[in-house]
mmCIF file of C-alpha atoms in Angstrom:
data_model
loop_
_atom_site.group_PDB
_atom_site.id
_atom_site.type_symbol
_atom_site.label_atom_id
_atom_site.label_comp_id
_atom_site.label_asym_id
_atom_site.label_seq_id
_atom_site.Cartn_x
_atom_site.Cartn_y
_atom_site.Cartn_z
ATOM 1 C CA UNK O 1144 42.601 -27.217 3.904
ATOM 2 C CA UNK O 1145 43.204 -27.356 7.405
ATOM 3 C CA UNK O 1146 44.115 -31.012 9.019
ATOM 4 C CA UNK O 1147 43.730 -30.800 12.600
ATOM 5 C CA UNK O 1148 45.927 -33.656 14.813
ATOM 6 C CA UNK O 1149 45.810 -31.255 18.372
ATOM 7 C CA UNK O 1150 43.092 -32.072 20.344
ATOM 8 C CA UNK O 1151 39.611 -32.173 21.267
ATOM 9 C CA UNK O 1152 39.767 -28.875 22.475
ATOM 10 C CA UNK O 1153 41.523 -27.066 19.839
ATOM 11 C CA UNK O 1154 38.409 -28.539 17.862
ATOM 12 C CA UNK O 1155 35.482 -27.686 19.936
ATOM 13 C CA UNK O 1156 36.949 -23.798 20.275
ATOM 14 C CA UNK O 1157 38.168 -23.540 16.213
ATOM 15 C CA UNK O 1158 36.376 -25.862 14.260
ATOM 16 C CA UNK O 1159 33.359 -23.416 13.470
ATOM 17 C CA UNK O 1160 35.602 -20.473 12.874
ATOM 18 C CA UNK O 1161 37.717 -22.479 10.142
ATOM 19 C CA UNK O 1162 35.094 -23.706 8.456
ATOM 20 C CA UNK O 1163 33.173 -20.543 8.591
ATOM 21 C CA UNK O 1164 36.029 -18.672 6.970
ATOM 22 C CA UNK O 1165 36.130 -20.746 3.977
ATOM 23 C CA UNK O 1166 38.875 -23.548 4.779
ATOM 24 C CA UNK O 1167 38.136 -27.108 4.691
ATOM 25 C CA UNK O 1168 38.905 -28.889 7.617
ATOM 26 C CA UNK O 1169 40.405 -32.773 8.631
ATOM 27 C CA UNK O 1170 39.656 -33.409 11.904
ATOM 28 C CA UNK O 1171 41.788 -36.256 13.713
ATOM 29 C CA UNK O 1172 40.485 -35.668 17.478
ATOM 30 C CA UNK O 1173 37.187 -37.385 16.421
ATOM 31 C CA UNK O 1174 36.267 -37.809 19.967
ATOM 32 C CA UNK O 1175 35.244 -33.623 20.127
ATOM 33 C CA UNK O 1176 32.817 -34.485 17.441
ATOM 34 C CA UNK O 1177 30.653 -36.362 20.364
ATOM 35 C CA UNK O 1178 30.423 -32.922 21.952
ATOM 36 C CA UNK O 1179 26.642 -32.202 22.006
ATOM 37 C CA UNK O 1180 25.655 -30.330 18.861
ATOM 38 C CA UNK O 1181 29.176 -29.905 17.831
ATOM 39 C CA UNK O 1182 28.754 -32.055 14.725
ATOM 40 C CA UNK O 1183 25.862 -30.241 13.309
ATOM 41 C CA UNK O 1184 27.503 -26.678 13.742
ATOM 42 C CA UNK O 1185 30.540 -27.195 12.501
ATOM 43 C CA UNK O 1186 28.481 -29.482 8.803
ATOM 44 C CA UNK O 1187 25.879 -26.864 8.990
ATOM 45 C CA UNK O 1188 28.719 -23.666 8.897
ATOM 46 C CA UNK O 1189 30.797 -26.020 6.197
ATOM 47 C CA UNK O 1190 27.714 -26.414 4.080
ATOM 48 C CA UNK O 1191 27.137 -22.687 4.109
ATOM 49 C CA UNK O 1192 30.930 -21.724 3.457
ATOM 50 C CA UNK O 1193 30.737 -24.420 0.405
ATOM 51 C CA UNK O 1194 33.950 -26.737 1.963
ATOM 52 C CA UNK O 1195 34.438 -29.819 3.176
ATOM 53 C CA UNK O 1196 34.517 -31.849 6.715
ATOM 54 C CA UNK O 1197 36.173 -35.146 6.869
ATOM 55 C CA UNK O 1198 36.531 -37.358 9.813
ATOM 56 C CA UNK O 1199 39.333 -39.948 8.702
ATOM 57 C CA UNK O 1200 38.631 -43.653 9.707
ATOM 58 C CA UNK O 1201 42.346 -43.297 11.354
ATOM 59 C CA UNK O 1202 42.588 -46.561 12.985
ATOM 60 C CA UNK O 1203 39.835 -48.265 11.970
ATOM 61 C CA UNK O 1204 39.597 -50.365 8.772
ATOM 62 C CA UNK O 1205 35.806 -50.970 7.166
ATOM 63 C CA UNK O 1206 34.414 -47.836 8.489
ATOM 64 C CA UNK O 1207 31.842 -47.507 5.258
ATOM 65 C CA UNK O 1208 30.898 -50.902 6.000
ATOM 66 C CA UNK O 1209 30.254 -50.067 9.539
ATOM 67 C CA UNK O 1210 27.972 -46.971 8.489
ATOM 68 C CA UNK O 1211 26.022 -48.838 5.999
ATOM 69 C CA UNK O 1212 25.281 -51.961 8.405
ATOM 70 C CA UNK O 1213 24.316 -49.924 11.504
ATOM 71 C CA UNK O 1214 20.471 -49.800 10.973
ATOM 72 C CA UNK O 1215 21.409 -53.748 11.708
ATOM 73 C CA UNK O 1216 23.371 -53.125 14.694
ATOM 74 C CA UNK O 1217 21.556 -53.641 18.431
ATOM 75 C CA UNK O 1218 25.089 -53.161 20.424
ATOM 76 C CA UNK O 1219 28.829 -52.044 19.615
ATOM 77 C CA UNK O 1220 31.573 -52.287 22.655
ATOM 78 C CA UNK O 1221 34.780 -51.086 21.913
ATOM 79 C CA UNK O 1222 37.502 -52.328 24.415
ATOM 80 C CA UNK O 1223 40.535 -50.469 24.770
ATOM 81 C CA UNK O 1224 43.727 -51.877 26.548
ATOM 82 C CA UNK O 1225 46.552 -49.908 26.749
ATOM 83 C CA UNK O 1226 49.533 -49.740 29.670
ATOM 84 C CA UNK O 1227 48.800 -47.629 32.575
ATOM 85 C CA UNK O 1228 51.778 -45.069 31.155
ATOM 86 C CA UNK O 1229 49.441 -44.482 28.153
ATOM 87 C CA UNK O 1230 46.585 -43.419 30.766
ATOM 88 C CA UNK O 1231 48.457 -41.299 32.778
ATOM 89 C CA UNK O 1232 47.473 -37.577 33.009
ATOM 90 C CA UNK O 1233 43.275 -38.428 31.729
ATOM 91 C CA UNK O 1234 40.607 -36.959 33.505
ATOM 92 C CA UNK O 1235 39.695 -40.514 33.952
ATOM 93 C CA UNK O 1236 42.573 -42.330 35.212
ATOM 94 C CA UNK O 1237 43.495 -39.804 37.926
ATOM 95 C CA UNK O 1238 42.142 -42.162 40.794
ATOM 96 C CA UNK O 1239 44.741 -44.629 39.392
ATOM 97 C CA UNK O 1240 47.968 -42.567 39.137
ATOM 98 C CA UNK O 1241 49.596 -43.608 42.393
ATOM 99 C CA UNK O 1242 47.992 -47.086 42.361
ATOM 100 C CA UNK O 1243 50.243 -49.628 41.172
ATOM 101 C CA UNK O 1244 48.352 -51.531 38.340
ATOM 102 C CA UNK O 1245 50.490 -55.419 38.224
ATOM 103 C CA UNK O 1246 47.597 -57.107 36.285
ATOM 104 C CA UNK O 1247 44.508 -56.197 33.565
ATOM 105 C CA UNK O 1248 42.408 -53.535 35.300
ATOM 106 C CA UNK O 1249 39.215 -52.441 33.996
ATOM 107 C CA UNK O 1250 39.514 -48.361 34.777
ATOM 108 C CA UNK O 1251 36.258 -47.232 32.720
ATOM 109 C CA UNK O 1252 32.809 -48.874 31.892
ATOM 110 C CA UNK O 1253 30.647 -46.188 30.011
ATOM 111 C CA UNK O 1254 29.471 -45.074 27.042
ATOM 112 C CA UNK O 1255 31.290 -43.126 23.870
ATOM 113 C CA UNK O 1256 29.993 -39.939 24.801
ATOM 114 C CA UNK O 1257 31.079 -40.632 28.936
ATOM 115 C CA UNK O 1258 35.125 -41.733 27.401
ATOM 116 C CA UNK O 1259 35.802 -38.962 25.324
ATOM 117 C CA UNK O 1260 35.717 -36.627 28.432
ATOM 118 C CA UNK O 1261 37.351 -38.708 30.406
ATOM 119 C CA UNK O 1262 39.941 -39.760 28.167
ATOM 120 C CA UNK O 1263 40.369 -37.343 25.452
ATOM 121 C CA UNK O 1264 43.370 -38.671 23.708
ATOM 122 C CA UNK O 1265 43.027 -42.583 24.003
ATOM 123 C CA UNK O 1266 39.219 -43.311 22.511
ATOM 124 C CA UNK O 1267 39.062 -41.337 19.288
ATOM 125 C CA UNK O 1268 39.222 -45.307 17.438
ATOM 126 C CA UNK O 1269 35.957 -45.689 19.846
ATOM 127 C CA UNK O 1270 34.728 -42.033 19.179
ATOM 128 C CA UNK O 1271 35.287 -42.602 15.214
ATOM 129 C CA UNK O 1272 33.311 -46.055 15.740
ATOM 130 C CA UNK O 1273 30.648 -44.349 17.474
ATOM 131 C CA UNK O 1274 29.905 -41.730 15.272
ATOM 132 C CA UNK O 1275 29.734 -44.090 12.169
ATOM 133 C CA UNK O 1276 27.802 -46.663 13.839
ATOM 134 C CA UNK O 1277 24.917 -46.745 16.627
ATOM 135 C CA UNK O 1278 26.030 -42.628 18.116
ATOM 136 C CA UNK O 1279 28.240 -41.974 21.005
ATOM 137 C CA UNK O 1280 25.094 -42.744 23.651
ATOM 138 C CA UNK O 1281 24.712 -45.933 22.413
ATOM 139 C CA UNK O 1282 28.488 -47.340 21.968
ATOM 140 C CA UNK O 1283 29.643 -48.967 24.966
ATOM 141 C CA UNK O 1284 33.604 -48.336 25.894
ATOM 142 C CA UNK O 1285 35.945 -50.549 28.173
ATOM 143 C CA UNK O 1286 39.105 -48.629 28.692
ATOM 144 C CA UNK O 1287 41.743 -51.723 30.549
ATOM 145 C CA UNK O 1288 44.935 -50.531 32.297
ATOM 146 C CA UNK O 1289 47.256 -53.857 31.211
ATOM 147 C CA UNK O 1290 51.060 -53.260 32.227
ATOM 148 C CA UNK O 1291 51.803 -56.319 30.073
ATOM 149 C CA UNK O 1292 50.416 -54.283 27.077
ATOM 150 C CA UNK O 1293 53.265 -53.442 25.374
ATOM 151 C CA UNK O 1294 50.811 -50.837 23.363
ATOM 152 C CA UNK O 1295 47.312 -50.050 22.625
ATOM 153 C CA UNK O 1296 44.836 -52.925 21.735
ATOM 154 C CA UNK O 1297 41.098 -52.545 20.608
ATOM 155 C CA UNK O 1298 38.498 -54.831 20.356
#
Protein backbone atom coordinates (compact mmCIF):
# COMPACT_ATOMS: atom_id res chain seq x y z
CA UNK A 1 0.00 0.00 0.00
CA UNK A 2 0.95 3.34 -0.78
CA UNK A 3 -0.35 6.30 1.74
CA UNK A 4 0.07 9.47 0.07
CA UNK A 5 0.35 12.83 2.63
CA UNK A 6 2.32 15.18 -0.37
CA UNK A 7 0.05 17.00 -2.23
CA UNK A 8 -2.53 17.51 -4.69
CA UNK A 9 -0.17 17.39 -7.29
CA UNK A 10 1.87 14.48 -6.49
CA UNK A 11 -1.76 12.87 -6.73
CA UNK A 12 -3.14 14.14 -9.91
CA UNK A 13 0.45 13.14 -11.78
CA UNK A 14 0.88 9.44 -9.73
CA UNK A 15 -2.25 8.33 -8.57
CA UNK A 16 -3.18 6.35 -11.87
CA UNK A 17 0.26 4.93 -12.27
CA UNK A 18 0.20 3.41 -8.58
CA UNK A 19 -2.85 2.04 -8.78
CA UNK A 20 -2.34 0.76 -12.22
CA UNK A 21 0.74 -1.13 -11.13
CA UNK A 22 -0.95 -3.09 -8.56
CA UNK A 23 -0.45 -0.99 -5.19
CA UNK A 24 -3.23 0.19 -3.17
CA UNK A 25 -3.27 3.64 -2.51
CA UNK A 26 -4.36 6.20 0.75
CA UNK A 27 -4.79 9.37 -0.46
CA UNK A 28 -4.62 12.34 2.20
CA UNK A 29 -4.64 15.44 -0.37
CA UNK A 30 -8.41 14.76 -0.90
CA UNK A 31 -8.80 18.08 -2.45
CA UNK A 32 -6.97 16.53 -6.04
CA UNK A 33 -9.81 14.12 -6.01
CA UNK A 34 -12.16 17.28 -7.13
CA UNK A 35 -9.94 17.42 -10.21
CA UNK A 36 -12.39 16.78 -13.12
CA UNK A 37 -12.50 13.08 -13.90
CA UNK A 38 -9.70 12.35 -11.60
CA UNK A 39 -11.87 10.26 -9.28
CA UNK A 40 -13.20 7.96 -11.85
CA UNK A 41 -9.66 7.19 -13.42
CA UNK A 42 -7.85 6.58 -10.70
CA UNK A 43 -11.45 3.82 -9.10
CA UNK A 44 -11.80 2.72 -12.61
CA UNK A 45 -7.65 1.73 -12.99
CA UNK A 46 -7.95 0.37 -9.09
CA UNK A 47 -10.91 -1.77 -10.01
CA UNK A 48 -9.04 -3.21 -12.95
CA UNK A 49 -5.64 -3.76 -10.99
CA UNK A 50 -7.95 -5.57 -8.16
CA UNK A 51 -6.66 -2.91 -5.09
CA UNK A 52 -8.00 -0.58 -3.10
CA UNK A 53 -8.62 3.45 -2.92
CA UNK A 54 -9.36 5.02 0.34
CA UNK A 55 -9.98 8.60 1.04
CA UNK A 56 -9.61 8.86 4.98
CA UNK A 57 -12.28 11.11 6.73
CA UNK A 58 -8.94 12.90 8.24
CA UNK A 59 -10.51 15.66 10.06
CA UNK A 60 -13.84 15.06 9.86
CA UNK A 61 -15.85 12.89 12.30
CA UNK A 62 -19.40 11.23 10.90
CA UNK A 63 -18.31 11.11 7.39
CA UNK A 64 -20.61 7.73 6.69
CA UNK A 65 -23.31 9.60 8.17
CA UNK A 66 -22.71 12.46 5.92
CA UNK A 67 -22.72 10.08 2.73
CA UNK A 68 -25.78 8.28 3.67
CA UNK A 69 -27.89 11.59 4.49
CA UNK A 70 -26.87 13.57 1.37
CA UNK A 71 -29.83 12.61 -0.95
CA UNK A 72 -31.43 14.88 2.10
CA UNK A 73 -29.05 17.61 1.84
CA UNK A 74 -30.16 21.04 -0.29
CA UNK A 75 -26.82 23.08 0.90
CA UNK A 76 -23.39 22.32 2.78
CA UNK A 77 -20.94 25.51 3.59
CA UNK A 78 -17.85 24.72 5.05
CA UNK A 79 -16.12 27.79 6.73
CA UNK A 80 -12.58 27.74 7.24
CA UNK A 81 -10.71 30.26 9.58
CA UNK A 82 -7.29 30.01 9.94
CA UNK A 83 -4.42 32.96 10.66
CA UNK A 84 -3.20 34.75 7.70
CA UNK A 85 0.44 32.80 8.33
CA UNK A 86 -1.48 29.56 7.52
CA UNK A 87 -2.59 31.25 4.05
CA UNK A 88 0.49 32.51 3.06
CA UNK A 89 2.07 31.21 -0.21
CA UNK A 90 -1.89 29.89 -1.81
CA UNK A 91 -2.74 30.68 -5.14
CA UNK A 92 -5.56 32.33 -3.43
CA UNK A 93 -4.27 34.49 -0.82
CA UNK A 94 -1.56 36.13 -2.95
CA UNK A 95 -3.59 39.51 -3.20
CA UNK A 96 -3.35 39.44 0.64
CA UNK A 97 0.36 38.78 1.35
CA UNK A 98 1.50 42.34 1.92
CA UNK A 99 -1.89 43.45 3.32
CA UNK A 100 -1.93 43.57 6.91
CA UNK A 101 -5.02 41.47 8.04
CA UNK A 102 -5.81 43.07 12.11
CA UNK A 103 -9.39 41.61 12.14
CA UNK A 104 -11.64 38.43 10.54
CA UNK A 105 -11.32 38.79 6.76
CA UNK A 106 -13.31 36.83 4.46
CA UNK A 107 -10.43 36.04 1.56
CA UNK A 108 -12.57 33.36 -0.54
CA UNK A 109 -16.37 32.84 -1.29
CA UNK A 110 -16.67 29.86 -3.83
CA UNK A 111 -17.37 26.58 -4.27
CA UNK A 112 -15.28 23.13 -3.33
CA UNK A 113 -14.15 22.64 -6.68
CA UNK A 114 -13.07 26.82 -6.99
CA UNK A 115 -10.90 26.27 -3.13
CA UNK A 116 -9.00 23.39 -3.87
CA UNK A 117 -7.11 25.35 -6.64
CA UNK A 118 -6.83 28.13 -4.89
CA UNK A 119 -5.85 26.76 -1.73
CA UNK A 120 -4.47 23.39 -2.15
CA UNK A 121 -3.27 22.62 1.28
CA UNK A 122 -5.91 24.33 3.65
CA UNK A 123 -9.53 22.82 2.29
CA UNK A 124 -8.95 19.09 1.98
CA UNK A 125 -11.59 18.91 5.48
CA UNK A 126 -13.94 20.91 2.82
CA UNK A 127 -12.73 18.78 -0.23
CA UNK A 128 -13.30 15.41 1.93
CA UNK A 129 -16.87 16.98 2.87
CA UNK A 130 -17.58 17.64 -0.60
CA UNK A 131 -16.88 14.55 -2.09
CA UNK A 132 -18.98 12.57 0.54
CA UNK A 133 -21.79 14.86 0.49
CA UNK A 134 -23.60 17.14 -2.27
CA UNK A 135 -19.95 17.08 -4.93
CA UNK A 136 -17.38 19.73 -5.02
CA UNK A 137 -19.84 22.11 -7.42
CA UNK A 138 -22.31 22.13 -5.03
CA UNK A 139 -20.35 22.67 -1.52
CA UNK A 140 -19.99 26.16 -0.74
CA UNK A 141 -16.40 27.21 0.99
CA UNK A 142 -15.60 30.40 3.18
CA UNK A 143 -11.90 30.50 3.66
CA UNK A 144 -11.49 33.66 6.79
CA UNK A 145 -8.01 35.17 7.36
CA UNK A 146 -8.47 35.68 11.50
CA UNK A 147 -5.01 36.80 13.13
CA UNK A 148 -6.68 36.06 16.47
CA UNK A 149 -6.98 32.38 15.27
CA UNK A 150 -4.55 30.81 17.10
CA UNK A 151 -5.15 27.71 14.48
CA UNK A 152 -7.47 26.35 11.99
CA UNK A 153 -11.29 26.35 12.73
CA UNK A 154 -14.11 24.76 10.51
CA UNK A 155 -17.57 25.11 10.53
Amino acid sequence: MIVECASQQVVTDHAVNIVSAGKSMLIMSSGAMIEAGLMQMVMASAEKSGVSLYIPSGAVGGIDALRASKHLLEEVTIISSKPPVALSGAPGFAGWEDEKIDEPTVIFQGSAAEAVGLFPANVNVAATVSLAGIGPDSTQVVVIADPDSPEMSMK
